[in-house]
Coordinates of C-alpha atoms in Angstrom, one line a residue:
M2 CA -0.1 -58.7 18.4
K3 CA -3.5 -56.8 18.3
K4 CA -2.4 -55.0 21.6
L5 CA 0.9 -54.1 20.2
L6 CA -0.6 -52.7 17.0
S7 CA -3.2 -50.8 18.9
I8 CA -0.6 -49.2 21.3
L9 CA 1.4 -48.1 18.1
C10 CA -1.7 -46.7 16.3
V11 CA -2.5 -44.8 19.5
S12 CA 1.1 -43.6 19.8
V13 CA 1.2 -42.3 16.1
I14 CA -2.2 -40.3 16.6
L15 CA -0.8 -38.9 19.8
L16 CA 2.5 -37.7 18.3
T17 CA 0.9 -36.4 15.3
A18 CA -1.7 -34.3 17.3
A19 CA 1.0 -33.3 19.7
S20 CA 3.0 -31.8 16.7
C21 CA 0.1 -29.5 15.5
K22 CA 0.5 -26.3 17.3
K23 CA -1.9 -23.3 16.8
E24 CA -0.1 -20.1 16.6
T25 CA -2.0 -17.0 17.1
V26 CA 0.0 -13.7 16.1
I27 CA -1.6 -10.4 17.2
G28 CA 0.0 -7.5 15.8
P29 CA -0.5 -4.0 15.9
S30 CA -4.0 -2.9 14.5
N31 CA -3.2 1.1 14.1
N32 CA -3.7 0.9 10.3
F33 CA -5.2 3.9 8.6
T34 CA -6.6 4.6 5.2
V35 CA -7.4 8.0 3.7
V36 CA -8.8 8.8 0.2
K37 CA -8.2 12.0 -1.4
T38 CA -9.1 13.5 -4.8
V39 CA -6.4 15.3 -7.0
N40 CA -7.9 17.5 -9.6
S41 CA -5.9 18.3 -12.9
N42 CA -5.2 21.8 -11.6
D43 CA -3.7 20.5 -8.4
W44 CA -0.6 19.2 -10.1
S45 CA 2.5 21.5 -10.3
D46 CA 5.7 21.5 -12.3
F47 CA 8.4 19.5 -10.4
D48 CA 10.8 19.8 -13.4
A49 CA 10.5 19.9 -17.2
N50 CA 9.3 16.4 -17.4
T51 CA 7.5 15.8 -14.1
L52 CA 4.4 17.1 -12.4
S53 CA 3.9 16.7 -8.8
V54 CA 1.2 17.1 -6.0
D55 CA 1.8 17.1 -2.2
L56 CA -0.9 15.5 -0.4
N57 CA -1.3 16.5 3.4
V58 CA -1.5 13.2 5.6
P59 CA -1.3 14.2 9.3
Q60 CA -1.8 10.7 10.3
L61 CA 1.7 9.8 8.8
D62 CA 3.6 10.5 11.9
N63 CA 7.3 9.7 12.3
D64 CA 6.7 6.3 13.6
Y65 CA 4.7 5.2 10.4
N66 CA 7.4 6.8 8.2
E67 CA 10.3 5.0 9.9
N68 CA 8.9 1.7 10.9
G69 CA 5.6 1.0 9.0
A70 CA 4.4 0.9 5.5
V71 CA 2.8 3.5 3.2
L72 CA 1.0 2.1 0.2
V73 CA -0.4 4.4 -2.5
Y74 CA -3.3 3.4 -5.0
I75 CA -4.8 5.5 -7.7
S76 CA -8.2 5.1 -9.5
Y77 CA -9.6 7.2 -12.3
G78 CA -13.2 6.9 -11.0
S79 CA -15.3 5.7 -8.2
N80 CA -16.2 2.4 -9.8
N81 CA -12.8 1.8 -11.4
P82 CA -10.3 -0.5 -10.0
W83 CA -7.6 0.6 -7.5
E84 CA -4.0 0.2 -9.0
Q85 CA -1.0 0.3 -6.8
I86 CA 1.7 2.8 -7.7
P87 CA 4.4 2.9 -8.9
E88 CA 2.3 2.3 -11.9
T89 CA 2.3 3.2 -15.5
F90 CA -0.9 3.8 -17.0
D91 CA -2.1 5.1 -20.3
G92 CA 1.5 6.4 -21.1
E93 CA 1.8 8.1 -17.7
A94 CA 4.3 6.8 -15.0
F95 CA 3.1 7.5 -11.5
S96 CA 5.3 7.4 -8.3
F97 CA 5.5 8.7 -4.9
T98 CA 7.6 9.6 -1.9
H99 CA 6.6 10.3 1.8
N100 CA 7.8 12.0 4.8
P101 CA 5.9 12.6 8.2
G102 CA 2.7 14.3 7.3
H103 CA 3.0 14.2 3.5
V104 CA 2.7 12.0 0.5
T105 CA 4.0 13.4 -2.8
L106 CA 2.9 11.9 -6.1
Y107 CA 4.7 12.3 -9.3
K108 CA 3.6 11.9 -12.8
Q109 CA 5.9 11.7 -15.9
R110 CA 5.6 10.5 -19.6
S111 CA 6.4 6.9 -19.5
S112 CA 8.8 7.5 -22.2
G113 CA 10.9 9.6 -20.1
S114 CA 10.6 12.8 -22.3
G115 CA 8.0 15.4 -22.6
A116 CA 5.6 16.9 -20.2
P117 CA 2.8 14.7 -19.0
N118 CA -0.5 15.1 -20.0
D119 CA -3.4 16.8 -17.9
T120 CA -5.8 14.2 -16.4
D121 CA -9.0 13.9 -15.2
P122 CA -9.4 13.9 -11.6
I123 CA -8.0 10.9 -10.0
Y124 CA -8.8 9.3 -6.4
V125 CA -5.7 8.5 -4.3
K126 CA -5.9 5.8 -1.5
I127 CA -3.2 6.0 1.1
V128 CA -2.8 3.1 3.3
L129 CA -0.6 3.2 6.4
I130 CA 0.4 0.0 7.9
D131 CA 1.7 0.0 11.3
S132 CA 4.6 -2.3 12.2
Q133 CA 7.2 -2.9 14.9
Q134 CA 10.7 -3.9 14.7

């Protein structure tokens, strides 16, 4: 009986250990981050209710644009937190679009009407994440 119980316990341990599988996924590592400063006079009129600023990002090639991810964060100071956009902050709504070589930020009143306020300089962090299909 003792021998049968020992064999059963060893079998259970072996089956349990055999079912554990360590997987290592190694993906692309061509990620890139750039930080830019946008001053209040960099914004231009996009339409009556929207301001925009076009940021030159030469690292944003067609491959990143079509297959990767573009994340954009803003901060109002070097020690302030980063907030991912789209974001509404202090009555201002921020959004963005991107195409190869450029990220365009948009700023509107969160109410949807009226011209946005001038803002203090903001820091913009653009993170490009490589991916494959």
